[in-house]
Coordinates of C-alpha atoms in Angstrom, one line a residue:
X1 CA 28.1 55.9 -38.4
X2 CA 27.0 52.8 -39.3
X3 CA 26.8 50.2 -36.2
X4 CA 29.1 47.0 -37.0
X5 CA 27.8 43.8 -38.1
X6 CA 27.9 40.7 -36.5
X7 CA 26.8 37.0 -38.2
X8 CA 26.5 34.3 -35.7
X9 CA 26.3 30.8 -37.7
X10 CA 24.4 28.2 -35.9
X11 CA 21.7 28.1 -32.9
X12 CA 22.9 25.2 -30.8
X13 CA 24.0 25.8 -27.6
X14 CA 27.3 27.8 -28.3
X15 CA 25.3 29.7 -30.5
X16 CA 22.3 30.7 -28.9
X17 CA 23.8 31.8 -25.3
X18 CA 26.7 34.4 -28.1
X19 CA 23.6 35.2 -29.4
X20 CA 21.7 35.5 -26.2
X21 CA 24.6 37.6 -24.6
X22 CA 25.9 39.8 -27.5
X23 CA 22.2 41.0 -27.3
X24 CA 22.5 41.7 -23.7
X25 CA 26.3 43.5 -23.9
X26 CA 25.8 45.8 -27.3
X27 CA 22.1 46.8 -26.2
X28 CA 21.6 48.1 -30.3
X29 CA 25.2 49.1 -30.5
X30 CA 25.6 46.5 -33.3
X31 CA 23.3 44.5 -35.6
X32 CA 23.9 40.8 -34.7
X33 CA 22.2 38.2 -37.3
X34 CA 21.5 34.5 -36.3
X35 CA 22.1 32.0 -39.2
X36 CA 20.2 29.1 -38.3
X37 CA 18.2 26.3 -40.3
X38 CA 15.4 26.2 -38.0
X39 CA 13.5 29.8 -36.2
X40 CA 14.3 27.2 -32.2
X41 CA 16.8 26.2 -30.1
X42 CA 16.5 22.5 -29.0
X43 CA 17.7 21.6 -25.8
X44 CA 19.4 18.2 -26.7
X45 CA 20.1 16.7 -23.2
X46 CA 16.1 15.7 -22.8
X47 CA 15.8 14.7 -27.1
X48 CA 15.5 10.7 -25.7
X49 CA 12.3 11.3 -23.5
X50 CA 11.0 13.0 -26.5
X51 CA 11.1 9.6 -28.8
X52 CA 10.1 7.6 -25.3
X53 CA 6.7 10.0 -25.3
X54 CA 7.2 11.3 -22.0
X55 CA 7.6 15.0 -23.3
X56 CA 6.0 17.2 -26.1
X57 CA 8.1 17.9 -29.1
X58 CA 7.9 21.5 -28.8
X59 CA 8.6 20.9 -25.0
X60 CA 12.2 20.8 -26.0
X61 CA 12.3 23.9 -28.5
X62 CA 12.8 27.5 -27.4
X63 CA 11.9 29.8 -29.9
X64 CA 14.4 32.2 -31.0
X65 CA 12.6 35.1 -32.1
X66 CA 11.0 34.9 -28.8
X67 CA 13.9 35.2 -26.7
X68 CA 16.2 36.8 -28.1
X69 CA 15.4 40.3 -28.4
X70 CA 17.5 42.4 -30.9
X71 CA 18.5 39.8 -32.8
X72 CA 17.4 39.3 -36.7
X73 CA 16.9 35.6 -37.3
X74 CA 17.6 34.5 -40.5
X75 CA 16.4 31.1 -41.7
X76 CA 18.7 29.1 -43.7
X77 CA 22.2 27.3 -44.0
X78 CA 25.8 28.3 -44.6
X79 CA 26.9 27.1 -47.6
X80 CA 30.5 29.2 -48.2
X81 CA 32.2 31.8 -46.0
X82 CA 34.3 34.1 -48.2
X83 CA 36.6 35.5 -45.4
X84 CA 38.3 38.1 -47.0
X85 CA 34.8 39.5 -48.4
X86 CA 33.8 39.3 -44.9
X87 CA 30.4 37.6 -46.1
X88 CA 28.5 34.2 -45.5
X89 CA 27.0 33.0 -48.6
X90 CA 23.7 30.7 -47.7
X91 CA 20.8 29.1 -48.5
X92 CA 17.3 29.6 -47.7
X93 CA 14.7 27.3 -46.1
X94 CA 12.7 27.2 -49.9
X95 CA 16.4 27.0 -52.0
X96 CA 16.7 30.8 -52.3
X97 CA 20.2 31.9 -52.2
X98 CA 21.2 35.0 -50.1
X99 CA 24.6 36.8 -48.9
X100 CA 25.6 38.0 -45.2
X101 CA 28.3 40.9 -44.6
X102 CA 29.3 40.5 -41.6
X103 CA 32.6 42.5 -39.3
X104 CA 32.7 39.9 -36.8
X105 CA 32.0 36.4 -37.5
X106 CA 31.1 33.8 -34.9
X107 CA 30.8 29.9 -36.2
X108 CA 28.8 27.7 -34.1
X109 CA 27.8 25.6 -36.8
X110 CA 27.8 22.4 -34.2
X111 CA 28.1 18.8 -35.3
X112 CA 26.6 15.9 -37.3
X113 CA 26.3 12.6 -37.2
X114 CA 29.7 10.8 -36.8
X115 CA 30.1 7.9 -39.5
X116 CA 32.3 4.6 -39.6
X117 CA 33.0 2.7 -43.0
X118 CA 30.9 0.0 -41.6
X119 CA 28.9 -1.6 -44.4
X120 CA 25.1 -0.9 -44.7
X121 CA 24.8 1.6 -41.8
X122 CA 24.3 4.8 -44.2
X123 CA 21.6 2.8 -45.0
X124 CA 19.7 1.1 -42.8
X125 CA 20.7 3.2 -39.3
X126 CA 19.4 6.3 -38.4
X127 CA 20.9 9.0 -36.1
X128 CA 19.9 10.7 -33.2
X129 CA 21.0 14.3 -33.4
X130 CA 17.5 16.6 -34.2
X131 CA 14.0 16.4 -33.6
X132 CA 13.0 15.0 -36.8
X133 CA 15.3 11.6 -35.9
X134 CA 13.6 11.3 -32.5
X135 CA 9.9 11.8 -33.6
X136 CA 10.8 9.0 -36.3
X137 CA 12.1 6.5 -33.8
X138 CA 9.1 7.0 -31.6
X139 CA 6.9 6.7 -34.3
X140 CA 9.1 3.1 -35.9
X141 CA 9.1 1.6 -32.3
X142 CA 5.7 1.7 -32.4
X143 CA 4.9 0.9 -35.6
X144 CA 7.6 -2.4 -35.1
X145 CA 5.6 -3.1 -32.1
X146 CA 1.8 -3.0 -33.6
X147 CA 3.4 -5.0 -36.8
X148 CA 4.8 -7.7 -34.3
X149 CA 1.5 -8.3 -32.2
X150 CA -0.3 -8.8 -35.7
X151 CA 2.9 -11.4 -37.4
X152 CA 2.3 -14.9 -37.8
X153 CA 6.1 -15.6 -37.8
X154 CA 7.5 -16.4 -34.6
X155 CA 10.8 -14.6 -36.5
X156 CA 9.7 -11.7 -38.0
X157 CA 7.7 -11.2 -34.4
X158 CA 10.9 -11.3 -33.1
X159 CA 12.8 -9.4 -35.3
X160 CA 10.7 -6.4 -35.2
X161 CA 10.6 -6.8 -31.2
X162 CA 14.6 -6.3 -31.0
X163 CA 15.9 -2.9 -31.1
X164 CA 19.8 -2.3 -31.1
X165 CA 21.7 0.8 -29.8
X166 CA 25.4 1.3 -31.4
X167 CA 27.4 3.4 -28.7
X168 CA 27.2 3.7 -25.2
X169 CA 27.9 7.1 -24.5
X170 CA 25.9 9.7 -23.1
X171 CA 23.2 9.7 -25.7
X172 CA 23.0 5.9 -26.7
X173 CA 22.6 4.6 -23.0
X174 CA 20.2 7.3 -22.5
X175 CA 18.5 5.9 -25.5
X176 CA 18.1 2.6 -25.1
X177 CA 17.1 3.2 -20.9
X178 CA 14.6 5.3 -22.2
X179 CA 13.5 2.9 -24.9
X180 CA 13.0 -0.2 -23.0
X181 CA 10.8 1.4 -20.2
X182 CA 8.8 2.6 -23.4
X183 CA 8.3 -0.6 -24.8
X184 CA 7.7 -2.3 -21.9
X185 CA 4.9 0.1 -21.4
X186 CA 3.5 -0.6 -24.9
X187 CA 3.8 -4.5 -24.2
X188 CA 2.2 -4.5 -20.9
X189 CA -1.0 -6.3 -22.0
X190 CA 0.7 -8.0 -25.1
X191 CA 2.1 -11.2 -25.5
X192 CA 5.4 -9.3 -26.6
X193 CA 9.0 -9.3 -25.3
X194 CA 11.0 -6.3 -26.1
X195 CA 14.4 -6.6 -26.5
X196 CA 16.9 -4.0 -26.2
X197 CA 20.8 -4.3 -27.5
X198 CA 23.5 -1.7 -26.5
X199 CA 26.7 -1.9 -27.9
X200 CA 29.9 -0.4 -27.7
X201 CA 33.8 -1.1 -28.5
X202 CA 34.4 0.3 -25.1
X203 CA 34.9 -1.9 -22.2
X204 CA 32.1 -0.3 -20.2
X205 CA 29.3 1.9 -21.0
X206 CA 30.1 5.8 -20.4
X207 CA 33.6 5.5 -21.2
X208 CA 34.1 9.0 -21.0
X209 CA 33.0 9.7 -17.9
X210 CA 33.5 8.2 -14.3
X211 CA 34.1 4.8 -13.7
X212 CA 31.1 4.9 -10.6
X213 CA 28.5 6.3 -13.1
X214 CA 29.3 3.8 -15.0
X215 CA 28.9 0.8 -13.2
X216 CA 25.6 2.8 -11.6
X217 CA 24.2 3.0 -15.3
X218 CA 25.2 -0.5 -16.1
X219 CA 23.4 -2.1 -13.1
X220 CA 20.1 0.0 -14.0
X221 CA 20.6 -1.1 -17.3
X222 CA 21.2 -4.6 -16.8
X223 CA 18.6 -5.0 -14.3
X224 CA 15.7 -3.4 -16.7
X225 CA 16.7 -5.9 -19.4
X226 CA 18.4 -4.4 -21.1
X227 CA 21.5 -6.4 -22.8
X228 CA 24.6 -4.4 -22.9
X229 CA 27.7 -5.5 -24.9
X230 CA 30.7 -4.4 -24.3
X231 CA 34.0 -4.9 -26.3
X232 CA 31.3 -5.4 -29.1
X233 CA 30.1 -3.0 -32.6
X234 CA 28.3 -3.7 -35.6
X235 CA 30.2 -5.4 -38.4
X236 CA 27.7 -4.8 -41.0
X237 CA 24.0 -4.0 -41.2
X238 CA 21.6 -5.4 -43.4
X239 CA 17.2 -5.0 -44.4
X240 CA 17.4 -7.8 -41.5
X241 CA 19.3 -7.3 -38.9
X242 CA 22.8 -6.5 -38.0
X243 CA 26.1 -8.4 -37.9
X244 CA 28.2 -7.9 -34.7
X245 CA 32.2 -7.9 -34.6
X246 CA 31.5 -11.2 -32.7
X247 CA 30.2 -13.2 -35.7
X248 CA 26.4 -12.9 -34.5
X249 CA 24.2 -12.0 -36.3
X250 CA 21.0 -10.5 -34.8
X251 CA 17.7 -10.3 -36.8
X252 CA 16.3 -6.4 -36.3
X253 CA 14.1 -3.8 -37.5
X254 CA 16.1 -1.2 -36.3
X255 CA 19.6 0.0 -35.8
X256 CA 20.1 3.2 -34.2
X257 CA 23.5 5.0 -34.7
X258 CA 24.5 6.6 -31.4
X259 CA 28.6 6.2 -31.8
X260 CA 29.2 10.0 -31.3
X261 CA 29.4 13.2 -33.2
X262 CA 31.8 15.2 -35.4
X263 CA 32.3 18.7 -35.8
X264 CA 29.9 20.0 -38.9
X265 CA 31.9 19.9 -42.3
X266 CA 31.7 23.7 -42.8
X267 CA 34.5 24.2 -40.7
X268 CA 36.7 22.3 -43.2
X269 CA 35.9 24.1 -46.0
X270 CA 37.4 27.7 -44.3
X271 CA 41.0 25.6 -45.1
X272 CA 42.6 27.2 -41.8
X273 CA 44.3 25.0 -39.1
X274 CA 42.4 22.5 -38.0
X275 CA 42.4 19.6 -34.9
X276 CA 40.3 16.4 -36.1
X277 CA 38.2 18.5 -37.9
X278 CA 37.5 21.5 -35.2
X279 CA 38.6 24.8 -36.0
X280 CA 41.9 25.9 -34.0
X281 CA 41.2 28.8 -31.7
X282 CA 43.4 30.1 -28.7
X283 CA 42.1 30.6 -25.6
X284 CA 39.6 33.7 -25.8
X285 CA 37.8 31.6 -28.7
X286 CA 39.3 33.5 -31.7
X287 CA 41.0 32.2 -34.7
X288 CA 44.8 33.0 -34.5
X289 CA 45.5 36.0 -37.8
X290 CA 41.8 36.1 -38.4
X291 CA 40.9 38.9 -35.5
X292 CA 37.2 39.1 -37.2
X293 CA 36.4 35.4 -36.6
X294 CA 35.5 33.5 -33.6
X295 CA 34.1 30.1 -32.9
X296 CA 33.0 28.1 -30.7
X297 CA 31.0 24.7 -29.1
X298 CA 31.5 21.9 -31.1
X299 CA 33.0 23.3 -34.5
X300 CA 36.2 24.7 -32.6
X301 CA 38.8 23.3 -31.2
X302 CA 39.6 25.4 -27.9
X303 CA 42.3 24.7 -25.5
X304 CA 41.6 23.5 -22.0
X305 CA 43.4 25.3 -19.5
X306 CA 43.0 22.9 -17.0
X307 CA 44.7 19.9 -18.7
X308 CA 47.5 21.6 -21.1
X309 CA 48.6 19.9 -24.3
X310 CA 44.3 18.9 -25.2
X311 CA 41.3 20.4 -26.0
X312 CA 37.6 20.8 -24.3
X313 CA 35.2 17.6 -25.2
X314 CA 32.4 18.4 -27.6
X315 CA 29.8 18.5 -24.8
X316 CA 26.8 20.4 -24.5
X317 CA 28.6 22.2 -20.9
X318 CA 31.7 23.4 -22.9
X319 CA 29.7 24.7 -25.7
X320 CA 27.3 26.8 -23.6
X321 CA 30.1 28.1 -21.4
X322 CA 32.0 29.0 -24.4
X323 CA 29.1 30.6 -26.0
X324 CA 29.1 33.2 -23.1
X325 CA 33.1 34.0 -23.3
X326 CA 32.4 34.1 -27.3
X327 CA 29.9 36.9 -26.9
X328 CA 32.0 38.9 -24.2
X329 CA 35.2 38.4 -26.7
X330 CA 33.4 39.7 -29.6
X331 CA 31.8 42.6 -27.9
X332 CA 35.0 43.2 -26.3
X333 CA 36.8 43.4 -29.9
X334 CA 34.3 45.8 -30.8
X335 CA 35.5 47.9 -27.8
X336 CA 32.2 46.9 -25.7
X337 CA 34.0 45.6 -22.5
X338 CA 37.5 43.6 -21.5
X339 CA 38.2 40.4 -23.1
X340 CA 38.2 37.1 -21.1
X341 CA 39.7 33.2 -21.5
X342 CA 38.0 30.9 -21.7
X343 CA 38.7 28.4 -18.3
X344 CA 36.0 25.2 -17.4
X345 CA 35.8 23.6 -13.9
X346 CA 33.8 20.4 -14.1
X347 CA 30.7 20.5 -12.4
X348 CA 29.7 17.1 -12.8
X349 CA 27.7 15.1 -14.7
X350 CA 24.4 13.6 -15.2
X351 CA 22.6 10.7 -17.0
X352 CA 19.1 10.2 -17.0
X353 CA 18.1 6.6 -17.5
X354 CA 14.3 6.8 -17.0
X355 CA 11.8 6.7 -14.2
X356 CA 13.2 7.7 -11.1
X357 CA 16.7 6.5 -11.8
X358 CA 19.8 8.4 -13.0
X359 CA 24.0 8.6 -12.6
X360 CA 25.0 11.7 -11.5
X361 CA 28.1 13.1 -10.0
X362 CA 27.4 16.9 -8.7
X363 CA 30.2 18.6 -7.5
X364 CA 32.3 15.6 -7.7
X365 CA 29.3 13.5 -5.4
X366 CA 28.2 10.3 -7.0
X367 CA 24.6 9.7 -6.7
X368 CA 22.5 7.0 -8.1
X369 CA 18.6 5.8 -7.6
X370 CA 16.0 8.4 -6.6
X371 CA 18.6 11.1 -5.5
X372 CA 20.3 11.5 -8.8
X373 CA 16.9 11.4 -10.6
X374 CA 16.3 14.3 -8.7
X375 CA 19.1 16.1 -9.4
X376 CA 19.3 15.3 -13.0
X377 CA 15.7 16.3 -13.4
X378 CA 16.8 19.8 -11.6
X379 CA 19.7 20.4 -13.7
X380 CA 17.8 20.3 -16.6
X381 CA 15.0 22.5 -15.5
X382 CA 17.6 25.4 -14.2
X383 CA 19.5 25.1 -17.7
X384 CA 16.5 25.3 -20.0
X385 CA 16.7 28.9 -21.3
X386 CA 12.4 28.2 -21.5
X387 CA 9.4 26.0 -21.5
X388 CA 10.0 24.8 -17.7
X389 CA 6.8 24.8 -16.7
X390 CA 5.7 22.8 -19.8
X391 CA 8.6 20.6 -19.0
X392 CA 7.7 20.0 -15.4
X393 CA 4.4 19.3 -16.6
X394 CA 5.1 16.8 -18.7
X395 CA 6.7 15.0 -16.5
X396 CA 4.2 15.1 -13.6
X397 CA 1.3 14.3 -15.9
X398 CA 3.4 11.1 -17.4
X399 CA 3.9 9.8 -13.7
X400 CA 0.1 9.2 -13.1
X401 CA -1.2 9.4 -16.1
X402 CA -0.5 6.1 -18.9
X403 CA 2.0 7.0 -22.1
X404 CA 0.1 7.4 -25.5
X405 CA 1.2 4.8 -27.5
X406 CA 0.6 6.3 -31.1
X407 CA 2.2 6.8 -34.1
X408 CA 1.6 10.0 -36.1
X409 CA 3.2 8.5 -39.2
X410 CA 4.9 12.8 -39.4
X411 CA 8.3 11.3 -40.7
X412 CA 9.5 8.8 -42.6
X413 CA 12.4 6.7 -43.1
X414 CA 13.9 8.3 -45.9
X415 CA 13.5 11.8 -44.6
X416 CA 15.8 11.3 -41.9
X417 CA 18.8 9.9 -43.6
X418 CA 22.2 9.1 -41.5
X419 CA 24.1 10.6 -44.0
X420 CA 23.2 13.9 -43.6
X421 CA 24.8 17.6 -41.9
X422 CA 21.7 19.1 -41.8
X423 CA 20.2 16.5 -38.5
X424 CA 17.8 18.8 -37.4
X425 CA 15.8 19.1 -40.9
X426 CA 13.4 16.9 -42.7
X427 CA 14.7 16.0 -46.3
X428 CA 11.9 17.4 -49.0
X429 CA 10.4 14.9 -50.9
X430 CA 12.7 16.5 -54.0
X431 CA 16.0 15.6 -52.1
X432 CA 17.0 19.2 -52.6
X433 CA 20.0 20.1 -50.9
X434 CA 18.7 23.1 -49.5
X435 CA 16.7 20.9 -47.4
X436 CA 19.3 19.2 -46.1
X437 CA 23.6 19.3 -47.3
X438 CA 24.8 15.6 -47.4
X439 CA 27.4 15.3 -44.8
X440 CA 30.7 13.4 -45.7
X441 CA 32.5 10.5 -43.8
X442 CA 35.6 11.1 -42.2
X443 CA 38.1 9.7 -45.4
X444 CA 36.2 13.2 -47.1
X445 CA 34.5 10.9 -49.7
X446 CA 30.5 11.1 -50.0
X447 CA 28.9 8.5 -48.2
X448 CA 26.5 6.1 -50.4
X449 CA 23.5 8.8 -51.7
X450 CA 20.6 8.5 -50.7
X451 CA 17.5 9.4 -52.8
X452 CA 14.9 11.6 -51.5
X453 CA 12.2 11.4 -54.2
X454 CA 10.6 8.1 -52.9
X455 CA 10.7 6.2 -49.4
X456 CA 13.3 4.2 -49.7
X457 CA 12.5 0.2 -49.7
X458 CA 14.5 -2.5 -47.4
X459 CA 15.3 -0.4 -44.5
X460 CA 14.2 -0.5 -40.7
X461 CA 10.5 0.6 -40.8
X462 CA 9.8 0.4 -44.8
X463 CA 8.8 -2.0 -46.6
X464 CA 9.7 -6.1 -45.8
X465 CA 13.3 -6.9 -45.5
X466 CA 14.6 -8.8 -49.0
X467 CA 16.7 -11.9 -48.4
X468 CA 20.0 -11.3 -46.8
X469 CA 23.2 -12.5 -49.0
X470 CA 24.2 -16.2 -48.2
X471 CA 28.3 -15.0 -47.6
X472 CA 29.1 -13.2 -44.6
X473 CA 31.1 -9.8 -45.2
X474 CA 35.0 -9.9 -44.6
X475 CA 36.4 -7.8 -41.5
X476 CA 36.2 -4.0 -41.7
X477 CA 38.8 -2.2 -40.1
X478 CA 37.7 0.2 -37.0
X479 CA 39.5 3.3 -36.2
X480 CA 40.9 2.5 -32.2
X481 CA 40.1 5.9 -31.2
X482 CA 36.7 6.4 -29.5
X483 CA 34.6 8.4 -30.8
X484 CA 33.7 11.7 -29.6
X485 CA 32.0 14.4 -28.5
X486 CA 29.0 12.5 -27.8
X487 CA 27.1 14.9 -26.0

């Protein structure tokens, strides 16, 4: 008898843990197959220190055919899902096509980028969502700074010293915390004044979470330099700068697009019942009439138990929790163990702003300064599924040792485009789609294309910004809910 088949689409982190703990629960009993685009998992949460220099690239990868045993990793991306053929029809890493039969499906496809018809940010922004995006802004931030020390315009100096940060949620405060103790570093024995911008439509940074991390991270902020705007987003962006809801307009090199995440656009295309583009599942993570498909983490939409009437945030803590109650579900419907719901209590949270300081809340505590940068540090080394030692390493060795300030020149501008649902690879120099599907904004229309054949000219870190046009844009309409899942 042939054992049943089980396709797992996407290696985030609801993906890896099914992965990690349908291999534990069938021990052989059924071939499981990982779909991902990449052979590593990347552990998100520590992605900022990465473009700050404090940690390794490959400090925040855990390899997947490394650990996950019994598992057949298949490089590519989902391009269809034929459900009642009961196969996944991809694409390979070099544009091959291939098919995957699958009994059980499980789609953890994750999230992308989340756009806003804001004028010139497809453009002239870049995201924050893979590795590729954060070895790029390391290397611009440098490259800005090294330009600036050699300009003979006091303007364009300052231009390419001013960095802006568009959301204030987890990832974009962590960002621009990060960012200005980098720069700072760089700038030590230059005659250079880094500026950092956060913005946000919210009224405080960390909308999401606790009003006392909040003020915590603002003060830290605030007190490093950093200038946070509040009530405040991007009108349009330009080759020069930006244009803020306010009427200013601030001359920059770089924009980076932090405003949250939304659920990858393969989910769409199954045309089952959706919630703001997350697939609806009930409680034990399955798709109601569809027994052979699950999902999971940021592509499904799963009730919360604990607040009835809504649905679990797109976080990093929901998706791996899920991804544990997704593997005992699907092992369970396979007649491997009892089925479970799936039921979150909120640990906490914690934000790490650089140095020794951080916002965390453990166990409902709130804890800021030395104490939460030890906890936060903690967290992060207990919920790495690898490399802790590395990790810890890093980090000891970039406490007494000074940060090197140099930039590979490994990715471009144009191989990183916003506009993509493929974050965590590099676009070929082809523009193929293989390397990369184009993501759409949230009306469904494409977003402007970008080309991949050549770098493209006019944007933050190419080639000198063109004249800006002599009329200021007209108002663009902003949806009035926040955005989410910025995990």
């Amino acid at each position: 008898m042939s054992r049943p088949r089980i396709v797992i689409v996407g290696a985030g982190f609801a993906g890896y843990r099914t992965a990690r703990v349908l291999s534990r629960l069938t021990r052989h009993r059924a071939q499981i197959t990982l779909l991902n685009p990449t052979d590593y998992f990347l552990y998100l949460p520590l992605l900022p220190q990465v473009a700050a220099g404090i940690l390794e690239p490959r400090r925040v990868t855990v390899s997947l055919s490394g650990t996950l045993p019994g598992v057949r990793l298949v490089l590519g991306e989902a391009e269809s899902i034929d459900l009642d053929g009961r196969t996944v029809h991809c694409t390979g890493p070099e544009g091959d096509p291939g098919t995957l039969p699958f009994d059980r499906l499980v789609l953890a496809a994750g999230s992308v980028n989340k756009l806003l018809p804001v004028p010139g940010v497809a453009e002239h922004a870049h995201g924050f969502r893979g590795l590729p995006e954060a070895l790029y802004l390391r290397d611009h931030v440098t490259r800005q700074l090294e330009l600036a020390a050699a300009e003979d315009d006091p303007r364009t100096c300052s231009a390419r010293c001013t960095f802006v940060v568009v959301g204030a949620g987890y990832t974009g405060t962590e960002v621009a915390a990060q960012g200005k103790l980098f720069t700072d570093a760089q700038t030590r024995r230059r005659p250079l004044k880094p500026r950092w911008l956060l913005l946000d439509i919210a009224d405080r940074v960390l909308p999401e979470l606790d009003e006392r991390l909040s003020r915590t991270a603002d003060k830290v902020l605030r007190e490093r330099g950093v200038d946070v705007r509040t009530g405040t987003s991007v009108k349009e962006a330009t080759p020069g700068g930006v244009l803020l809801s306010d009427g200013e307009f601030i001359d920059t090199r770089t924009l980076v697009w932090c405003v949250g995440v939304r659920p990858d656009p393969l989910a769409e295309s199954l045309e089952l019942p959706m919630e703001r583009g997350r697939l609806l599942v009930d409680p034990h993570l399955q798709v109601p009439g569809r027994p052979e498909l699950f999902a999971c983490g940021d592509a499904a939409a799963v009730p919360d138990l604990e607040r009835p009437g809504s649905y679990t945030p797109m976080t990093a803590q929901h998706a791996w929790r899920q991804g544990k109650v997704a593997a005992r579900n699907v092992a369970a419907s396979l007649g491997m163990g009892e089925r479970g719901v799936y039921h979150h209590r909120d640990m906490g949270f914690a934000v790490d702003l650089g140095g020794v300081k951080a916002a965390a809340n453990p166990l409902g505590v709130p804890l800021s300064g030395v104490a939460a940068g030890a906890v936060t540090r903690g967290y992060h080394l207990a919920a790495m599924p690898g490399n802790r030692v590395r990790v810890a390493a890093d980090w000891l060795l970039d406490a007494v040792l000074p940060r090197q300030t140099v930039q590979l020149g490994l990715v471009r501008s144009w191989a990183v485009p916003l506009d993509t649902a493929s974050p965590e690879l590099v676009r070929a120099p082809g523009g193929a789609q293989s390397q990369g599907r184009q993501a759409r904004t949230n009306g469904g229309a494409p977003a402007t294309k970008q080309t991949g054949g050549a770098p493209v000219r006019n944007r933050p870190g190419g080639a000198p910004a063109g004249k800006r046009s002599a009329e200021p844009p007209g108002p663009v309409k902003r949806s009035g809910t926040p955005a989410e899942g910025d995990s």
